[in-house]
Structures are given as structure tokens and as C-alpha cells.
Amino acid sequence: MESKFLQPIHLYILIIISTGFMVHVLIIPSLLSVAGRDAWLSVMASSVLVAVTIILVSSMNKTLDGRSLFTFLNDHYPHFLVQMLALIFAFVFIVEAFISLKFSIGWTSSNYSYETPNLVILIGYILVFIYAASKGWFVLGIIALLLFPIVSSFGLLVGIGNIPNKEYALMFPVLQEGFGPMLQGLVYTQAGFLEIFYILFIVQFTKKRLSTKGLFISGAILLILLLGPLTGAISEFGYVEATNLSNPAYEQWRLLTLGRYITRLDFLSMFQWNSGALVRVVLFTIVASMLLPLRNRRISLLLIYAVLFLANLIPIPIHQFRVWLTDYYFPFIFVFLSASLLVFFILIKSKKEGTKA
């Protein structure tokens, strides 16, 4: 039986920071490229789908009743089937961690360490992430709880502080090309928001059952984390220029000033980015190590980080990598997570009680 040493709030914040990094950093450039000015409408429309996702996740969570997702499946379905699902998700989590690490290295190199070799940056990230992952769930939960108010306050600072630079008329007119771009944008918003489903992979570590209210609050925060910087980018730069920026959410820091004499506050974005990257990569690598069929978790973690290290040595230009994400990966992850959510819902709800299939 798993040790239960976290409170529900730890799990909510872990998912908010992790998925927040996804929607805040990775999704916005791709969303703007496919939906243009209507990107913010895609976020508004996705709120309905987020609500549906949360209802399904909450229903499954009640059936699990504090048990591990894969422990429950092992109790009701053939072991080889459950192990196959576990390996598939372990691979997905490792890929997600790789993408986050890849962009973190590129952003670090281009923003404040452009004379530092990428190999040195990579080694630095890997060492920090391995150390954090080795400390386990309790430490990661505490780290997330401490980081969340700081990261949130920085987000409010850049959002409110840049109000004089915003021209909301740039967000209109909408639907000039019909509903097509907005609907296409839903694929990208949901590729991020469907990660709420990942909370079921760690419910066994909380002392109390997750509440539907807590999940809805988490979903609302994630919507704000995408809608805020997205509307900010469009209203500050215009959707054409925002589309050309590699990281529109973080370029807004360059516009922020406090009075006449306090400028160049973009150094605060370093803390924001690296906090999100730390929680996301460490969370996903720990979950992946749990899903791999190795008894020794430390060996699993070392193998995963070795894979991440070697994969990031492959010289893929960030722009080319971004195109691959937009054209292939995000549509794939949208379909994969949508199908997974439905499949797990059917598997869990059809075996509330009973024997192994």
C-alpha cells in the first residue's frame, strides 16, 4: 500500500504548475499559428470541454477511492494489458519531459546564457532535476506549494503592470475566416487541458480524496493561465507579431516597467520558467519511473534521465522542433489523451466491484 503523505492541495498545485507550463510556454505559439486572432476564442470555447474532462476525472477518482490507477486496473484486468498501458504512458511522460527540457535549454541559451554551451546548460538542468526527483513525492509537493504563490504573483505583476501597453481593440474583429481557425485551435488548447487527467496517476499519495470543487478550481486557474498571457500577447503585440515570437508569454516581460527608473524586469521570468520546468520534468519522470517494470525506482530514474540527456544531444533547431510540435505532436497528444480518458473511464466504471476479467 502506498504511503499517503500529501494533501489534495499538493496534487492540485503540482498539476497546475506542470500543465500551466504546457499551456503557458508550449501551447501559445502553436495556438497563435493555427488560430490567429481567434486563439482567445478557442480558450473560451474549451472551457466547456475542460468541465467535461473534470467531471469524468472526478467520477473515476471516486471509484478509485484513493487507490493507484494501475493497482485498480491490475485488480480487474489481465496483467499484460495493464503493463502495456503502463509502458505506453511511461513513454508519453518521458517524451513530455524531453520536450519541456528541450525548450528550457533553448530559452536559457537565447535569453541569458547565450555564451554558455548547450551541453553545460543541459548538464545543469539534469543534475538539478535528478536531485529533486531523488527526494520523492513529499519534497516535490512542498516545493510546488512554495513556488506557486511566488510564480502566481509574478504572473499578476506582468499582467497588471502591462495594462498601459495593451490595446484590446487588436483582439477584434473575430471569426473573419469563419469558425475554422477557432475550432482548429481547440485541438491545441485541449492538448494542454486534458493533462488534468494525469492527476489520477498520483491520487494514491494523498491522505484525503480529491474533491470535484478542487478539480474545477484547478481547471479555472489553468484557463486563466492560458487566456491571460494569450490575450496579453495579442493586445500588446498584435496577433501577427505575436505569432512570430517564439515565446509570446515571456516577451511581455520586456515591456514591463515600474515607474520611470525600474526597467528590465524580465529577469523575473527566469524564475517563472525554471519553476515550471522543474515541477513538470520532475513530476513526469517520477511518474514514468513508477510505470516502468523495474523494482528499483532509483535505477528507473537514472535510466530515464540518461535517455533525456542523450535525446537532448540531438541537434534539432528549436524552430524546426516547434513546427514538428504544431503539425504533429499536439494533434497526436490531443487524440491520444482524449481516447485515453474515455478508455480509462470505461475500464474503471465498468469494474467498480468484481473480479478480474
CSV table of C-alpha atoms in Angstrom, one decimal:
chain,number,residue,atom,x,y,z
A,1,MET,CA,0.0,0.0,0.0
A,2,GLU,CA,1.3,3.4,-1.0
A,3,SER,CA,2.4,5.9,1.7
A,4,LYS,CA,-0.1,8.8,1.9
A,5,PHE,CA,1.8,11.9,2.9
A,6,LEU,CA,0.4,14.6,0.7
A,7,GLN,CA,-2.7,16.8,1.0
A,8,PRO,CA,-5.1,17.3,-2.0
A,9,ILE,CA,-3.8,20.9,-2.4
A,10,HIS,CA,-0.3,19.5,-3.2
A,11,LEU,CA,-1.7,17.4,-6.1
A,12,TYR,CA,-3.8,20.3,-7.4
A,13,ILE,CA,-0.7,22.6,-7.4
A,14,LEU,CA,1.5,20.0,-9.0
A,15,ILE,CA,-0.9,19.7,-11.9
A,16,ILE,CA,-1.5,23.5,-12.1
A,17,ILE,CA,2.2,24.2,-12.3
A,18,SER,CA,3.0,21.3,-14.6
A,19,THR,CA,0.1,21.8,-17.0
A,20,GLY,CA,0.5,25.6,-16.6
A,21,PHE,CA,4.0,25.3,-18.1
A,22,MET,CA,2.5,23.3,-21.0
A,23,VAL,CA,-0.3,25.9,-21.8
A,24,HIS,CA,1.8,28.9,-20.9
A,25,VAL,CA,5.0,28.1,-22.7
A,26,LEU,CA,4.5,25.3,-25.3
A,27,ILE,CA,0.9,25.8,-26.5
A,28,ILE,CA,0.6,29.5,-27.1
A,29,PRO,CA,2.9,29.8,-30.1
A,30,SER,CA,1.3,26.9,-31.8
A,31,LEU,CA,-2.2,28.1,-30.9
A,32,LEU,CA,-1.5,31.5,-32.4
A,33,SER,CA,-0.1,30.0,-35.6
A,34,VAL,CA,-3.2,28.0,-36.3
A,35,ALA,CA,-6.0,30.2,-34.8
A,36,GLY,CA,-4.5,33.7,-35.2
A,37,ARG,CA,-6.6,36.4,-33.6
A,38,ASP,CA,-9.3,33.9,-32.8
A,39,ALA,CA,-7.0,32.0,-30.5
A,40,TRP,CA,-8.5,33.5,-27.4
A,41,LEU,CA,-12.0,32.3,-28.6
A,42,SER,CA,-10.6,28.8,-28.7
A,43,VAL,CA,-9.7,29.1,-25.0
A,44,MET,CA,-13.1,30.4,-24.1
A,45,ALA,CA,-14.8,27.6,-26.0
A,46,SER,CA,-12.5,25.0,-24.5
A,47,SER,CA,-13.9,25.8,-21.0
A,48,VAL,CA,-16.9,23.6,-21.8
A,49,LEU,CA,-14.6,20.7,-22.7
A,50,VAL,CA,-12.5,21.3,-19.6
A,51,ALA,CA,-15.6,21.0,-17.5
A,52,VAL,CA,-16.5,17.7,-19.2
A,53,THR,CA,-12.9,16.4,-18.6
A,54,ILE,CA,-13.1,17.3,-14.9
A,55,ILE,CA,-16.4,15.6,-14.5
A,56,LEU,CA,-15.0,12.4,-15.9
A,57,VAL,CA,-11.8,12.6,-13.9
A,58,SER,CA,-13.8,13.3,-10.7
A,59,SER,CA,-16.1,10.3,-11.4
A,60,MET,CA,-13.1,8.0,-11.9
A,61,ASN,CA,-11.4,9.4,-8.8
A,62,LYS,CA,-14.4,8.5,-6.6
A,63,THR,CA,-14.3,4.9,-8.0
A,64,LEU,CA,-10.6,4.6,-7.3
A,65,ASP,CA,-11.2,5.7,-3.7
A,66,GLY,CA,-7.5,6.5,-3.0
A,67,ARG,CA,-6.1,3.5,-4.9
A,68,SER,CA,-3.4,3.7,-7.5
A,69,LEU,CA,-4.9,3.9,-11.0
A,70,PHE,CA,-2.8,0.9,-12.2
A,71,THR,CA,-3.3,-1.0,-9.0
A,72,PHE,CA,-7.0,-0.8,-9.6
A,73,LEU,CA,-6.6,-1.9,-13.2
A,74,ASN,CA,-4.3,-4.8,-12.1
A,75,ASP,CA,-7.1,-6.0,-9.7
A,76,HIS,CA,-9.6,-6.2,-12.5
A,77,TYR,CA,-7.8,-6.8,-15.8
A,78,PRO,CA,-5.1,-9.1,-17.2
A,79,HIS,CA,-1.6,-8.1,-16.1
A,80,PHE,CA,-0.2,-8.0,-19.6
A,81,LEU,CA,-2.8,-5.5,-20.8
A,82,VAL,CA,-2.2,-3.2,-17.8
A,83,GLN,CA,1.5,-3.5,-18.2
A,84,MET,CA,1.2,-2.5,-21.8
A,85,LEU,CA,-0.8,0.6,-20.9
A,86,ALA,CA,1.7,1.5,-18.2
A,87,LEU,CA,4.6,1.3,-20.7
A,88,ILE,CA,2.7,3.4,-23.2
A,89,PHE,CA,2.2,6.1,-20.6
A,90,ALA,CA,5.7,5.9,-19.3
A,91,PHE,CA,6.9,6.6,-22.9
A,92,VAL,CA,4.5,9.6,-23.2
A,93,PHE,CA,5.6,11.1,-19.9
A,94,ILE,CA,9.3,10.7,-20.9
A,95,VAL,CA,8.6,12.4,-24.2
A,96,GLU,CA,6.7,15.2,-22.4
A,97,ALA,CA,9.7,15.7,-20.1
A,98,PHE,CA,12.0,15.7,-23.1
A,99,ILE,CA,10.0,18.5,-24.8
A,100,SER,CA,10.0,20.6,-21.7
A,101,LEU,CA,13.7,20.2,-21.2
A,102,LYS,CA,14.5,20.9,-24.8
A,103,PHE,CA,12.6,24.2,-24.8
A,104,SER,CA,14.1,25.2,-21.4
A,105,ILE,CA,17.6,24.7,-22.8
A,106,GLY,CA,16.8,26.7,-25.9
A,107,TRP,CA,15.2,29.5,-24.0
A,108,THR,CA,18.0,29.7,-21.4
A,109,SER,CA,20.6,29.8,-24.2
A,110,SER,CA,18.9,32.5,-26.2
A,111,ASN,CA,17.9,34.7,-23.3
A,112,TYR,CA,20.5,34.9,-20.6
A,113,SER,CA,23.2,32.3,-21.2
A,114,TYR,CA,24.0,32.6,-24.9
A,115,GLU,CA,27.7,32.3,-24.5
A,116,THR,CA,27.3,29.1,-22.4
A,117,PRO,CA,27.5,25.8,-24.4
A,118,ASN,CA,24.2,24.0,-24.5
A,119,LEU,CA,25.9,20.9,-23.1
A,120,VAL,CA,26.7,22.8,-19.9
A,121,ILE,CA,23.1,24.1,-19.6
A,122,LEU,CA,21.8,20.5,-20.2
A,123,ILE,CA,24.1,19.0,-17.5
A,124,GLY,CA,23.0,21.7,-15.1
A,125,TYR,CA,19.3,21.0,-15.6
A,126,ILE,CA,19.8,17.3,-15.5
A,127,LEU,CA,21.7,17.4,-12.2
A,128,VAL,CA,19.1,19.7,-10.5
A,129,PHE,CA,16.2,17.5,-11.8
A,130,ILE,CA,17.8,14.2,-10.7
A,131,TYR,CA,18.4,15.7,-7.2
A,132,ALA,CA,14.8,16.9,-6.9
A,133,ALA,CA,13.4,13.6,-8.3
A,134,SER,CA,15.5,11.6,-5.9
A,135,LYS,CA,13.9,13.3,-2.9
A,136,GLY,CA,10.5,11.9,-3.8
A,137,TRP,CA,6.9,13.0,-3.6
A,138,PHE,CA,6.8,14.8,-0.3
A,139,VAL,CA,9.6,17.2,-1.2
A,140,LEU,CA,8.2,17.8,-4.7
A,141,GLY,CA,4.8,18.6,-3.2
A,142,ILE,CA,6.4,21.1,-0.7
A,143,ILE,CA,8.5,22.7,-3.5
A,144,ALA,CA,5.4,23.1,-5.6
A,145,LEU,CA,3.4,24.6,-2.7
A,146,LEU,CA,6.2,27.1,-2.0
A,147,LEU,CA,6.8,28.1,-5.7
A,148,PHE,CA,3.1,28.5,-6.6
A,149,PRO,CA,2.4,31.8,-4.8
A,150,ILE,CA,5.6,33.3,-6.0
A,151,VAL,CA,5.1,32.3,-9.6
A,152,SER,CA,1.5,33.5,-9.4
A,153,SER,CA,2.4,36.9,-8.0
A,154,PHE,CA,4.9,37.3,-10.8
A,155,GLY,CA,2.2,36.5,-13.4
A,156,LEU,CA,-0.1,39.1,-11.8
A,157,LEU,CA,2.7,41.6,-11.9
A,158,VAL,CA,3.4,41.3,-15.6
A,159,GLY,CA,-0.3,41.1,-16.4
A,160,ILE,CA,-1.4,44.1,-14.5
A,161,GLY,CA,1.8,46.1,-15.0
A,162,ASN,CA,1.5,45.9,-18.7
A,163,ILE,CA,-2.1,47.2,-18.9
A,164,PRO,CA,-0.9,50.6,-20.2
A,165,ASN,CA,0.8,48.7,-23.1
A,166,LYS,CA,-2.4,46.8,-24.0
A,167,GLU,CA,-4.7,47.7,-26.8
A,168,TYR,CA,-7.7,45.3,-26.6
A,169,ALA,CA,-9.0,46.6,-29.9
A,170,LEU,CA,-6.3,44.4,-31.5
A,171,MET,CA,-8.3,41.3,-30.4
A,172,PHE,CA,-11.1,42.3,-32.8
A,173,PRO,CA,-12.7,41.6,-35.2
A,174,VAL,CA,-13.2,37.9,-34.6
A,175,LEU,CA,-14.2,35.0,-36.8
A,176,GLN,CA,-13.2,36.8,-40.0
A,177,GLU,CA,-12.4,33.4,-41.5
A,178,GLY,CA,-15.4,31.6,-40.0
A,179,PHE,CA,-15.3,29.1,-37.2
A,180,GLY,CA,-12.5,27.0,-38.8
A,181,PRO,CA,-9.5,28.6,-37.0
A,182,MET,CA,-11.2,28.7,-33.7
A,183,LEU,CA,-12.2,25.1,-33.9
A,184,GLN,CA,-8.8,24.1,-35.0
A,185,GLY,CA,-7.4,26.0,-32.0
A,186,LEU,CA,-9.5,23.8,-29.7
A,187,VAL,CA,-7.2,20.9,-30.6
A,188,TYR,CA,-4.2,22.8,-29.2
A,189,THR,CA,-6.0,24.1,-26.1
A,190,GLN,CA,-7.3,20.7,-25.2
A,191,ALA,CA,-3.9,19.1,-25.8
A,192,GLY,CA,-2.9,21.0,-22.7
A,193,PHE,CA,-6.0,21.0,-20.6
A,194,LEU,CA,-6.5,17.2,-21.0
A,195,GLU,CA,-3.4,16.8,-18.8
A,196,ILE,CA,-5.8,17.3,-15.8
A,197,PHE,CA,-6.3,13.6,-16.4
A,198,TYR,CA,-2.7,13.0,-15.2
A,199,ILE,CA,-3.8,13.7,-11.6
A,200,LEU,CA,-5.2,10.2,-11.5
A,201,PHE,CA,-1.7,8.8,-11.7
A,202,ILE,CA,-0.8,10.3,-8.3
A,203,VAL,CA,-4.0,10.1,-6.3
A,204,GLN,CA,-2.7,7.2,-4.2
A,205,PHE,CA,-0.3,9.6,-2.4
A,206,THR,CA,-2.9,11.9,-0.9
A,207,LYS,CA,-4.4,11.5,2.6
A,208,LYS,CA,-7.8,12.7,1.5
A,209,ARG,CA,-9.9,12.2,-1.6
A,210,LEU,CA,-9.7,14.9,-4.2
A,211,SER,CA,-12.8,17.0,-4.4
A,212,THR,CA,-14.8,17.9,-7.5
A,213,LYS,CA,-14.6,21.5,-6.3
A,214,GLY,CA,-10.8,21.4,-6.1
A,215,LEU,CA,-10.6,20.0,-9.6
A,216,PHE,CA,-12.9,22.7,-11.0
A,217,ILE,CA,-10.8,25.4,-9.3
A,218,SER,CA,-7.7,23.9,-10.8
A,219,GLY,CA,-9.3,23.9,-14.2
A,220,ALA,CA,-10.3,27.5,-13.9
A,221,ILE,CA,-6.8,28.5,-12.9
A,222,LEU,CA,-5.4,26.7,-15.9
A,223,LEU,CA,-7.8,28.5,-18.2
A,224,ILE,CA,-6.7,31.8,-16.8
A,225,LEU,CA,-3.0,30.8,-17.2
A,226,LEU,CA,-3.6,30.4,-20.9
A,227,LEU,CA,-6.1,33.1,-21.5
A,228,GLY,CA,-4.2,35.8,-19.6
A,229,PRO,CA,-0.9,35.7,-21.4
A,230,LEU,CA,-2.6,34.9,-24.7
A,231,THR,CA,-4.8,38.0,-24.7
A,232,GLY,CA,-1.9,39.9,-23.4
A,233,ALA,CA,0.3,38.9,-26.3
A,234,ILE,CA,-2.4,39.8,-28.9
A,235,SER,CA,-3.3,43.1,-27.3
A,236,GLU,CA,0.4,44.2,-26.8
A,237,PHE,CA,2.0,43.0,-30.0
A,238,GLY,CA,-0.9,42.3,-32.4
A,239,TYR,CA,-1.7,38.8,-33.4
A,240,VAL,CA,0.7,38.9,-36.4
A,241,GLU,CA,3.7,39.9,-34.4
A,242,ALA,CA,2.7,37.7,-31.5
A,243,THR,CA,2.7,34.7,-33.9
A,244,ASN,CA,6.2,35.5,-35.0
A,245,LEU,CA,7.5,35.4,-31.4
A,246,SER,CA,9.0,32.2,-30.1
A,247,ASN,CA,7.6,32.7,-26.5
A,248,PRO,CA,4.9,35.4,-26.5
A,249,ALA,CA,4.1,35.0,-22.8
A,250,TYR,CA,7.7,35.7,-21.8
A,251,GLU,CA,8.3,38.5,-24.3
A,252,GLN,CA,5.7,40.6,-22.4
A,253,TRP,CA,8.3,40.8,-19.5
A,254,ARG,CA,10.4,43.0,-21.8
A,255,LEU,CA,7.7,45.7,-21.9
A,256,LEU,CA,7.2,45.8,-18.2
A,257,THR,CA,8.5,48.9,-16.2
A,258,LEU,CA,7.7,50.1,-12.7
A,259,GLY,CA,7.8,53.9,-12.9
A,260,ARG,CA,10.5,55.8,-14.8
A,261,TYR,CA,13.5,54.2,-13.3
A,262,ILE,CA,12.8,50.5,-12.7
A,263,THR,CA,13.0,48.6,-16.0
A,264,ARG,CA,14.3,45.3,-17.4
A,265,LEU,CA,12.2,43.2,-15.0
A,266,ASP,CA,12.4,40.3,-17.4
A,267,PHE,CA,14.9,38.6,-15.1
A,268,LEU,CA,11.9,37.5,-13.0
A,269,SER,CA,10.8,35.4,-16.0
A,270,MET,CA,13.8,33.2,-15.4
A,271,PHE,CA,12.3,32.2,-12.0
A,272,GLN,CA,8.9,31.7,-13.5
A,273,TRP,CA,10.1,29.5,-16.4
A,274,ASN,CA,12.5,27.4,-14.4
A,275,SER,CA,10.0,26.8,-11.6
A,276,GLY,CA,7.5,25.4,-14.1
A,277,ALA,CA,10.1,23.3,-15.9
A,278,LEU,CA,11.4,21.9,-12.6
A,279,VAL,CA,8.0,20.7,-11.4
A,280,ARG,CA,6.9,19.4,-14.8
A,281,VAL,CA,10.0,17.4,-15.6
A,282,VAL,CA,10.5,16.0,-12.1
A,283,LEU,CA,6.8,15.1,-11.8
A,284,PHE,CA,6.7,13.3,-15.2
A,285,THR,CA,10.0,11.5,-14.6
A,286,ILE,CA,8.9,10.2,-11.2
A,287,VAL,CA,5.6,9.0,-12.6
A,288,ALA,CA,7.3,7.4,-15.6
A,289,SER,CA,9.7,5.6,-13.2
A,290,MET,CA,6.7,4.2,-11.3
A,291,LEU,CA,5.2,2.8,-14.5
A,292,LEU,CA,8.4,1.1,-15.7
A,293,PRO,CA,8.6,-2.6,-14.8
A,294,LEU,CA,11.8,-2.1,-12.7
A,295,ARG,CA,11.7,-2.8,-8.9
A,296,ASN,CA,14.4,-0.2,-8.1
A,297,ARG,CA,13.0,3.3,-8.6
A,298,ARG,CA,16.4,5.0,-8.4
A,299,ILE,CA,17.6,2.8,-11.3
A,300,SER,CA,14.5,3.7,-13.2
A,301,LEU,CA,15.1,7.4,-12.6
A,302,LEU,CA,18.7,7.2,-13.7
A,303,LEU,CA,17.8,5.4,-16.9
A,304,ILE,CA,15.1,8.0,-17.7
A,305,TYR,CA,17.5,10.9,-17.1
A,306,ALA,CA,20.1,9.2,-19.2
A,307,VAL,CA,17.6,8.9,-22.1
A,308,LEU,CA,16.7,12.6,-21.6
A,309,PHE,CA,20.4,13.6,-21.6
A,310,LEU,CA,21.2,11.6,-24.8
A,311,ALA,CA,18.0,12.8,-26.6
A,312,ASN,CA,18.8,16.4,-25.9
A,313,LEU,CA,22.2,15.9,-27.5
A,314,ILE,CA,20.5,15.5,-30.9
A,315,PRO,CA,21.0,18.9,-32.7
A,316,ILE,CA,17.4,19.8,-33.6
A,317,PRO,CA,16.9,23.5,-34.3
A,318,ILE,CA,14.2,25.0,-32.0
A,319,HIS,CA,12.2,26.4,-34.9
A,320,GLN,CA,12.1,23.1,-36.7
A,321,PHE,CA,11.2,21.4,-33.4
A,322,ARG,CA,8.4,23.9,-32.9
A,323,VAL,CA,7.0,23.2,-36.4
A,324,TRP,CA,7.0,19.4,-35.5
A,325,LEU,CA,5.1,20.1,-32.3
A,326,THR,CA,2.5,22.2,-34.1
A,327,ASP,CA,2.0,20.0,-37.1
A,328,TYR,CA,2.2,16.5,-35.5
A,329,TYR,CA,2.7,16.3,-31.7
A,330,PHE,CA,0.0,18.4,-30.3
A,331,PRO,CA,-2.7,17.0,-32.6
A,332,PHE,CA,-1.5,13.5,-31.7
A,333,ILE,CA,-1.5,14.2,-27.9
A,334,PHE,CA,-5.0,15.6,-28.2
A,335,VAL,CA,-6.3,12.4,-29.8
A,336,PHE,CA,-4.2,10.2,-27.5
A,337,LEU,CA,-5.4,11.9,-24.3
A,338,SER,CA,-9.0,12.1,-25.5
A,339,ALA,CA,-9.1,8.4,-26.3
A,340,SER,CA,-7.2,7.5,-23.1
A,341,LEU,CA,-9.6,9.5,-21.0
A,342,LEU,CA,-12.6,7.7,-22.5
A,343,VAL,CA,-10.9,4.2,-22.4
A,344,PHE,CA,-9.9,4.6,-18.7
A,345,PHE,CA,-13.3,5.9,-17.8
A,346,ILE,CA,-14.9,2.8,-19.4
A,347,LEU,CA,-12.4,0.4,-17.8
A,348,ILE,CA,-12.8,1.9,-14.4
A,349,LYS,CA,-16.6,2.5,-14.3
A,350,SER,CA,-17.3,-1.0,-15.7
A,351,LYS,CA,-15.3,-2.6,-12.9
A,352,LYS,CA,-16.4,-0.8,-9.8
A,353,GLU,CA,-16.6,-4.1,-8.0
A,354,GLY,CA,-16.0,-7.5,-9.2
A,355,THR,CA,-13.3,-10.0,-10.3
A,356,LYS,CA,-10.6,-9.9,-12.8
A,357,ALA,CA,-11.6,-10.1,-16.4
